Amino acid sequence: MNATITPAVADDCAPSSTHAIGEPAATALAGTLKAIADPLRLRMLSAIATDARGECCVCDLAELADVSQPTVSHHLQVLRDVGVLASERRGTWVWYRIAAEVRPAVTTLLDSFAPAAIGAAIRTEYGGLEDVENALSGLAAVLRRVHPTLSADLVTAVVRESYTSLAKTARMKTHLVALTENFARQRLTDITRNRGESLPQVLFVCVANAGRSQLAAALLNQRAEGRIVARSAGSAPAPEIHPNVQPLLGEIVRAEEDERFPKPLTDDAVRAADVVITMGCGDVCPVIPGVRYEDWAVGDPALASSEGVVAIRDDIAHRVDALIDTLTTNR
């Protein structure tokens, strides 16, 4: 039987101009975006936004490209003219910082939009649990024995939720059940952890969990030498660890201990942590009483050159050493 298609009434499909951004606002926004849409200017914004001082001297920014000082000053002036940068002269040099009123927008541009635009990977379609039903049931049975104090329904739910979360972003399905086991074990450990009765636990959170949060967790676990437990997660996990970061992680983590993969952020992970370090992911972490929160403004390895990735790794290592000192003093 053929379905009858009723012609649309003209009024039903007429677009509403009230839903579109206004012309004056669009013109102003286009001007700002045009000013930002230059590779060197974007690099300058990134350098300023992630500088630990909260600002950069024009002499620092001149090192980003092999151009003359007047050219650097011109690019900075363009960004200042549209209100993205603020500046202050101190003696011989001019210092630049992100204008306070646009900082959240610049942070979103650099930490969320830029990685998504650059690494818009083709994701494998998620087909559900039909082909792995027996494997997930077996995994749930194993983990119920590991955590006898938890209800069977809770363990099973965690296993299935873990699989579903990873399947939505995973590019390779071959090892998905094994990754699910690692993720579910971690989540169940978080659920049963009593803060204060075990080693300090730190959770590093970024957007993709494919770069800086992975580096931070690996460095902390390495340098703490068993005195602190470090975890990582992402507000929007990537399909895989970023290629820029994989070699550096390989220098830190032994192959037989390597269980790295992007993982989604869960409330249980935040609740189990003593310290939560956000790294360019905004206000995505739930606020849990008794948890200490910090924000580390560090560059994104996914957007950096090979030299830049090493510099980001070294910056994180310096911060990690300071964090270890605060967590191990008087313990």
Short mmCIF file of C-alpha atoms in Angstrom, two decimals:
data_model
loop_
_atom_site.label_atom_id
_atom_site.label_comp_id
_atom_site.label_asym_id
_atom_site.label_seq_id
_atom_site.Cartn_x
_atom_site.Cartn_y
_atom_site.Cartn_z
CA MET A 1 0.00 0.00 0.00
CA ASN A 2 1.42 3.36 -1.00
CA ALA A 3 1.49 6.09 1.59
CA THR A 4 -0.17 9.32 0.60
CA ILE A 5 2.02 12.39 0.96
CA THR A 6 0.06 15.50 1.77
CA PRO A 7 1.51 18.63 0.18
CA ALA A 8 2.91 21.02 2.73
CA VAL A 9 0.98 24.17 3.34
CA ALA A 10 3.04 27.19 2.39
CA ASP A 11 2.75 28.74 5.83
CA ASP A 12 4.03 25.54 7.49
CA CYS A 13 7.44 25.64 5.81
CA ALA A 14 8.04 29.36 5.72
CA PRO A 15 11.27 30.18 7.57
CA SER A 16 11.09 32.53 10.49
CA SER A 17 13.62 35.35 10.38
CA THR A 18 13.15 35.85 14.11
CA HIS A 19 15.20 32.68 14.74
CA ALA A 20 18.27 34.00 12.93
CA ILE A 21 20.95 36.20 14.45
CA GLY A 22 20.24 39.86 13.79
CA GLU A 23 22.03 41.56 10.90
CA PRO A 24 23.92 44.09 13.07
CA ALA A 25 25.07 41.35 15.43
CA ALA A 26 26.07 39.11 12.51
CA THR A 27 28.07 41.95 10.95
CA ALA A 28 29.89 42.65 14.21
CA LEU A 29 30.56 38.96 14.81
CA ALA A 30 31.81 38.43 11.26
CA GLY A 31 34.28 41.27 11.74
CA THR A 32 35.68 39.69 14.88
CA LEU A 33 35.88 36.24 13.31
CA LYS A 34 37.60 37.71 10.25
CA ALA A 35 40.18 39.36 12.52
CA ILE A 36 40.84 36.07 14.33
CA ALA A 37 40.92 33.95 11.16
CA ASP A 38 44.67 34.13 10.59
CA PRO A 39 47.09 31.33 11.54
CA LEU A 40 49.56 33.59 13.33
CA ARG A 41 46.84 35.44 15.22
CA LEU A 42 45.33 32.15 16.36
CA ARG A 43 48.75 31.02 17.59
CA MET A 44 49.16 34.32 19.43
CA LEU A 45 45.77 33.90 21.10
CA SER A 46 46.67 30.36 22.13
CA ALA A 47 50.04 31.45 23.54
CA ILE A 48 48.50 34.26 25.57
CA ALA A 49 45.52 32.20 26.78
CA THR A 50 47.73 29.38 28.10
CA ASP A 51 50.60 31.42 29.52
CA ALA A 52 50.91 30.81 33.26
CA ARG A 53 51.31 34.56 33.80
CA GLY A 54 47.98 35.27 32.14
CA GLU A 55 49.68 37.55 29.64
CA CYS A 56 52.53 37.66 27.13
CA CYS A 57 55.11 40.26 26.20
CA VAL A 58 55.28 41.21 22.56
CA CYS A 59 58.85 39.87 22.58
CA ASP A 60 57.51 36.41 23.55
CA LEU A 61 55.02 36.43 20.69
CA ALA A 62 57.66 37.46 18.15
CA GLU A 63 59.19 34.00 18.54
CA LEU A 64 56.09 32.29 17.12
CA ALA A 65 56.97 33.05 13.51
CA ASP A 66 59.83 34.24 11.36
CA VAL A 67 58.35 37.67 10.70
CA SER A 68 59.45 41.20 11.49
CA GLN A 69 58.56 43.00 14.72
CA PRO A 70 56.26 45.45 12.87
CA THR A 71 54.34 42.48 11.41
CA VAL A 72 53.87 41.00 14.88
CA SER A 73 52.68 44.35 16.19
CA HIS A 74 50.25 44.67 13.28
CA HIS A 75 48.61 41.31 14.04
CA LEU A 76 48.32 42.17 17.71
CA GLN A 77 46.81 45.54 16.87
CA VAL A 78 44.15 43.86 14.72
CA LEU A 79 43.16 41.63 17.64
CA ARG A 80 43.13 44.59 19.98
CA ASP A 81 41.00 46.67 17.62
CA VAL A 82 38.20 44.08 17.70
CA GLY A 83 38.34 43.84 21.50
CA VAL A 84 39.86 40.38 21.78
CA LEU A 85 43.10 41.58 23.35
CA ALA A 86 43.93 44.21 25.94
CA SER A 87 47.43 45.68 26.23
CA GLU A 88 49.63 47.61 28.63
CA ARG A 89 53.01 49.23 28.03
CA ARG A 90 55.64 48.60 30.70
CA GLY A 91 58.90 50.31 29.96
CA THR A 92 60.19 49.22 26.56
CA TRP A 93 57.72 46.37 25.92
CA VAL A 94 53.97 46.01 25.51
CA TRP A 95 52.18 43.18 27.32
CA TYR A 96 49.03 41.54 25.96
CA ARG A 97 46.26 39.58 27.68
CA ILE A 98 42.86 38.22 26.63
CA ALA A 99 40.21 40.85 27.31
CA ALA A 100 38.21 39.75 30.35
CA GLU A 101 34.82 40.04 28.66
CA VAL A 102 35.76 37.68 25.81
CA ARG A 103 37.92 35.18 27.72
CA PRO A 104 35.15 32.52 27.98
CA ALA A 105 34.56 32.80 24.23
CA VAL A 106 38.28 32.53 23.43
CA THR A 107 38.58 29.53 25.75
CA THR A 108 35.69 27.81 23.96
CA LEU A 109 37.25 28.60 20.58
CA LEU A 110 40.66 27.16 21.48
CA ASP A 111 39.64 24.25 23.71
CA SER A 112 36.41 23.01 22.12
CA PHE A 113 35.83 24.35 18.62
CA ALA A 114 39.41 24.16 17.34
CA PRO A 115 40.03 20.46 18.16
CA ALA A 116 36.59 19.54 16.83
CA ALA A 117 37.16 21.45 13.59
CA ILE A 118 40.65 20.04 13.04
CA GLY A 119 40.05 16.47 14.07
CA ALA A 120 36.54 15.91 12.80
CA ALA A 121 37.12 12.17 12.54
CA ILE A 122 34.67 9.76 10.94
CA ARG A 123 33.18 7.82 13.80
CA THR A 124 32.07 4.23 13.50
CA GLU A 125 28.34 3.78 13.66
CA TYR A 126 27.19 2.40 16.98
CA GLY A 127 25.17 -0.71 16.43
CA GLY A 128 24.13 -1.64 19.95
CA LEU A 129 24.91 -4.61 22.14
CA GLU A 130 23.56 -7.47 20.01
CA ASP A 131 26.93 -8.94 19.08
CA VAL A 132 28.50 -8.67 22.53
CA GLU A 133 25.65 -9.68 24.82
CA ASN A 134 27.36 -12.84 26.07
CA ALA A 135 30.68 -11.07 26.58
CA LEU A 136 29.10 -8.29 28.64
CA SER A 137 27.11 -10.74 30.74
CA GLY A 138 30.28 -12.72 31.45
CA LEU A 139 32.18 -9.55 32.33
CA ALA A 140 29.43 -8.47 34.71
CA ALA A 141 29.57 -11.86 36.43
CA VAL A 142 33.34 -11.55 36.93
CA LEU A 143 33.08 -8.03 38.34
CA ARG A 144 30.25 -9.01 40.70
CA ARG A 145 32.69 -11.42 42.33
CA VAL A 146 35.34 -8.69 42.55
CA HIS A 147 32.86 -6.32 44.24
CA PRO A 148 30.61 -8.53 46.37
CA THR A 149 29.37 -5.57 48.45
CA LEU A 150 27.74 -3.99 45.40
CA SER A 151 24.38 -5.13 44.07
CA ALA A 152 24.37 -7.34 40.99
CA ASP A 153 22.08 -4.87 39.20
CA LEU A 154 24.48 -1.98 39.83
CA VAL A 155 27.51 -3.90 38.54
CA THR A 156 25.63 -5.01 35.43
CA ALA A 157 24.41 -1.46 34.80
CA VAL A 158 27.94 -0.06 35.10
CA VAL A 159 29.27 -2.65 32.64
CA ARG A 160 26.60 -1.91 30.05
CA GLU A 161 26.82 1.87 30.50
CA SER A 162 30.59 1.68 30.14
CA TYR A 163 30.31 -0.24 26.89
CA THR A 164 27.70 2.13 25.52
CA SER A 165 29.73 5.23 26.41
CA LEU A 166 32.90 3.89 24.78
CA ALA A 167 31.08 2.51 21.72
CA LYS A 168 29.74 5.95 20.85
CA THR A 169 33.23 7.33 20.22
CA ALA A 170 35.51 4.34 19.61
CA ARG A 171 36.95 4.15 16.10
CA MET A 172 38.15 0.56 16.44
CA LYS A 173 35.66 -1.98 17.75
CA THR A 174 38.07 -4.91 17.96
CA HIS A 175 39.15 -4.31 21.56
CA LEU A 176 36.00 -2.58 22.77
CA VAL A 177 35.02 -5.27 25.28
CA ALA A 178 38.54 -5.24 26.77
CA LEU A 179 38.39 -1.44 27.07
CA THR A 180 34.96 -1.79 28.65
CA GLU A 181 36.42 -4.10 31.30
CA ASN A 182 39.15 -1.57 32.17
CA PHE A 183 36.70 1.32 32.30
CA ALA A 184 34.08 -0.61 34.31
CA ARG A 185 36.71 -1.80 36.82
CA GLN A 186 37.83 1.79 37.29
CA ARG A 187 34.27 3.03 37.77
CA LEU A 188 33.43 0.32 40.29
CA THR A 189 36.63 1.07 42.21
CA ASP A 190 35.61 4.73 42.28
CA ILE A 191 32.17 3.84 43.60
CA THR A 192 33.60 1.80 46.49
CA ARG A 193 36.44 4.19 47.41
CA ASN A 194 36.36 5.88 50.79
CA ARG A 195 38.17 9.19 50.42
CA GLY A 196 40.74 9.68 53.17
CA GLU A 197 41.23 5.97 53.81
CA SER A 198 43.49 5.33 50.82
CA LEU A 199 46.14 7.01 48.72
CA PRO A 200 45.32 10.52 47.46
CA GLN A 201 43.53 10.39 44.11
CA VAL A 202 43.73 13.04 41.41
CA LEU A 203 41.42 13.32 38.40
CA PHE A 204 42.59 15.26 35.33
CA VAL A 205 39.78 16.42 33.04
CA CYS A 206 39.99 17.97 29.58
CA VAL A 207 37.63 17.94 26.60
CA ALA A 208 38.86 15.00 24.51
CA ASN A 209 40.92 13.07 27.10
CA ALA A 210 43.32 12.50 24.23
CA GLY A 211 46.19 14.82 25.11
CA ARG A 212 46.98 16.97 28.11
CA SER A 213 44.87 15.11 30.70
CA GLN A 214 46.42 11.82 29.57
CA LEU A 215 49.92 13.32 29.84
CA ALA A 216 49.19 14.76 33.27
CA ALA A 217 47.88 11.47 34.67
CA ALA A 218 50.81 9.50 33.25
CA LEU A 219 53.36 11.98 34.59
CA LEU A 220 51.77 12.05 38.04
CA ASN A 221 51.63 8.26 38.29
CA GLN A 222 55.26 8.05 37.19
CA ARG A 223 56.66 10.78 39.42
CA ALA A 224 54.59 10.01 42.52
CA GLU A 225 56.05 6.48 42.60
CA GLY A 226 52.96 4.88 44.08
CA ARG A 227 52.17 7.60 46.61
CA ILE A 228 49.28 9.06 44.58
CA VAL A 229 46.75 7.60 42.15
CA ALA A 230 46.05 9.63 38.99
CA ARG A 231 43.11 9.21 36.65
CA SER A 232 41.92 11.13 33.59
CA ALA A 233 38.67 11.67 31.73
CA GLY A 234 37.09 13.89 29.07
CA SER A 235 33.88 15.85 28.78
CA ALA A 236 33.67 14.79 25.10
CA PRO A 237 36.14 11.91 24.60
CA ALA A 238 37.95 11.50 21.30
CA PRO A 239 38.08 8.16 19.48
CA GLU A 240 41.78 7.68 20.31
CA ILE A 241 44.84 9.27 21.91
CA HIS A 242 46.10 12.12 19.72
CA PRO A 243 49.07 11.15 17.50
CA ASN A 244 51.08 14.11 18.83
CA VAL A 245 50.82 12.70 22.34
CA GLN A 246 51.26 8.97 21.78
CA PRO A 247 55.10 9.06 21.51
CA LEU A 248 55.45 11.10 24.71
CA LEU A 249 53.14 8.78 26.60
CA GLY A 250 55.18 5.85 25.33
CA GLU A 251 58.23 7.36 27.04
CA ILE A 252 56.37 7.56 30.36
CA VAL A 253 54.28 4.40 30.57
CA ARG A 254 55.70 0.90 30.14
CA ALA A 255 54.00 -1.07 27.39
CA GLU A 256 52.81 -3.80 29.75
CA GLU A 257 51.14 -1.18 31.95
CA ASP A 258 49.60 0.77 29.11
CA GLU A 259 45.82 0.94 29.46
CA ARG A 260 45.40 4.40 27.95
CA PHE A 261 42.27 5.26 26.05
CA PRO A 262 39.92 8.28 26.07
CA LYS A 263 37.26 7.86 28.74
CA PRO A 264 34.11 9.86 29.46
CA LEU A 265 33.81 11.86 32.66
CA THR A 266 31.54 10.32 35.31
CA ASP A 267 30.17 11.70 38.56
CA ASP A 268 31.67 8.71 40.38
CA ALA A 269 35.16 9.63 39.17
CA VAL A 270 34.75 13.17 40.51
CA ARG A 271 33.27 11.93 43.77
CA ALA A 272 36.17 9.54 44.31
CA ALA A 273 38.84 12.17 43.69
CA ASP A 274 40.58 14.24 46.33
CA VAL A 275 41.69 16.75 43.69
CA VAL A 276 40.12 17.51 40.31
CA ILE A 277 42.30 19.36 37.80
CA THR A 278 40.43 20.85 34.83
CA MET A 279 42.46 21.57 31.72
CA GLY A 280 40.45 23.65 29.29
CA CYS A 281 37.10 21.90 29.62
CA GLY A 282 35.14 24.67 31.32
CA ASP A 283 32.66 24.11 34.11
CA VAL A 284 31.81 20.50 33.30
CA CYS A 285 32.69 18.87 36.62
CA PRO A 286 29.99 18.47 39.24
CA VAL A 287 30.84 20.21 42.51
CA ILE A 288 31.27 17.57 45.21
CA PRO A 289 31.84 18.63 48.84
CA GLY A 290 35.33 17.81 50.06
CA VAL A 291 36.88 17.75 46.58
CA ARG A 292 39.61 20.28 45.81
CA TYR A 293 39.36 21.88 42.36
CA GLU A 294 42.09 23.53 40.31
CA ASP A 295 42.26 24.77 36.72
CA TRP A 296 45.50 24.47 34.77
CA ALA A 297 45.76 26.72 31.71
CA VAL A 298 48.08 24.70 29.48
CA GLY A 299 48.30 24.43 25.71
CA ASP A 300 46.50 21.79 23.70
CA PRO A 301 48.93 19.23 22.20
CA ALA A 302 46.46 18.52 19.40
CA LEU A 303 47.05 22.04 18.08
CA ALA A 304 50.79 22.33 18.79
CA SER A 305 53.94 21.73 16.76
CA SER A 306 56.29 18.89 17.76
CA GLU A 307 58.37 21.38 19.75
CA GLY A 308 55.21 22.81 21.26
CA VAL A 309 54.02 19.39 22.43
CA VAL A 310 57.30 18.85 24.27
CA ALA A 311 57.00 22.29 25.86
CA ILE A 312 53.45 21.48 26.98
CA ARG A 313 54.68 18.18 28.44
CA ASP A 314 57.39 20.01 30.38
CA ASP A 315 54.91 22.61 31.64
CA ILE A 316 52.59 19.87 32.89
CA ALA A 317 55.52 18.03 34.51
CA HIS A 318 56.46 21.17 36.45
CA ARG A 319 52.89 21.58 37.68
CA VAL A 320 52.68 17.88 38.55
CA ASP A 321 55.82 18.11 40.72
CA ALA A 322 54.30 21.02 42.65
CA LEU A 323 51.04 19.10 43.09
CA ILE A 324 52.88 16.04 44.41
CA ASP A 325 54.58 18.23 47.03
CA THR A 326 51.23 19.54 48.28
CA LEU A 327 49.66 16.07 48.45
CA THR A 328 52.53 14.21 50.09
CA THR A 329 53.56 16.77 52.71
CA ASN A 330 52.80 15.58 56.27
CA ARG A 331 51.41 12.23 55.13
#
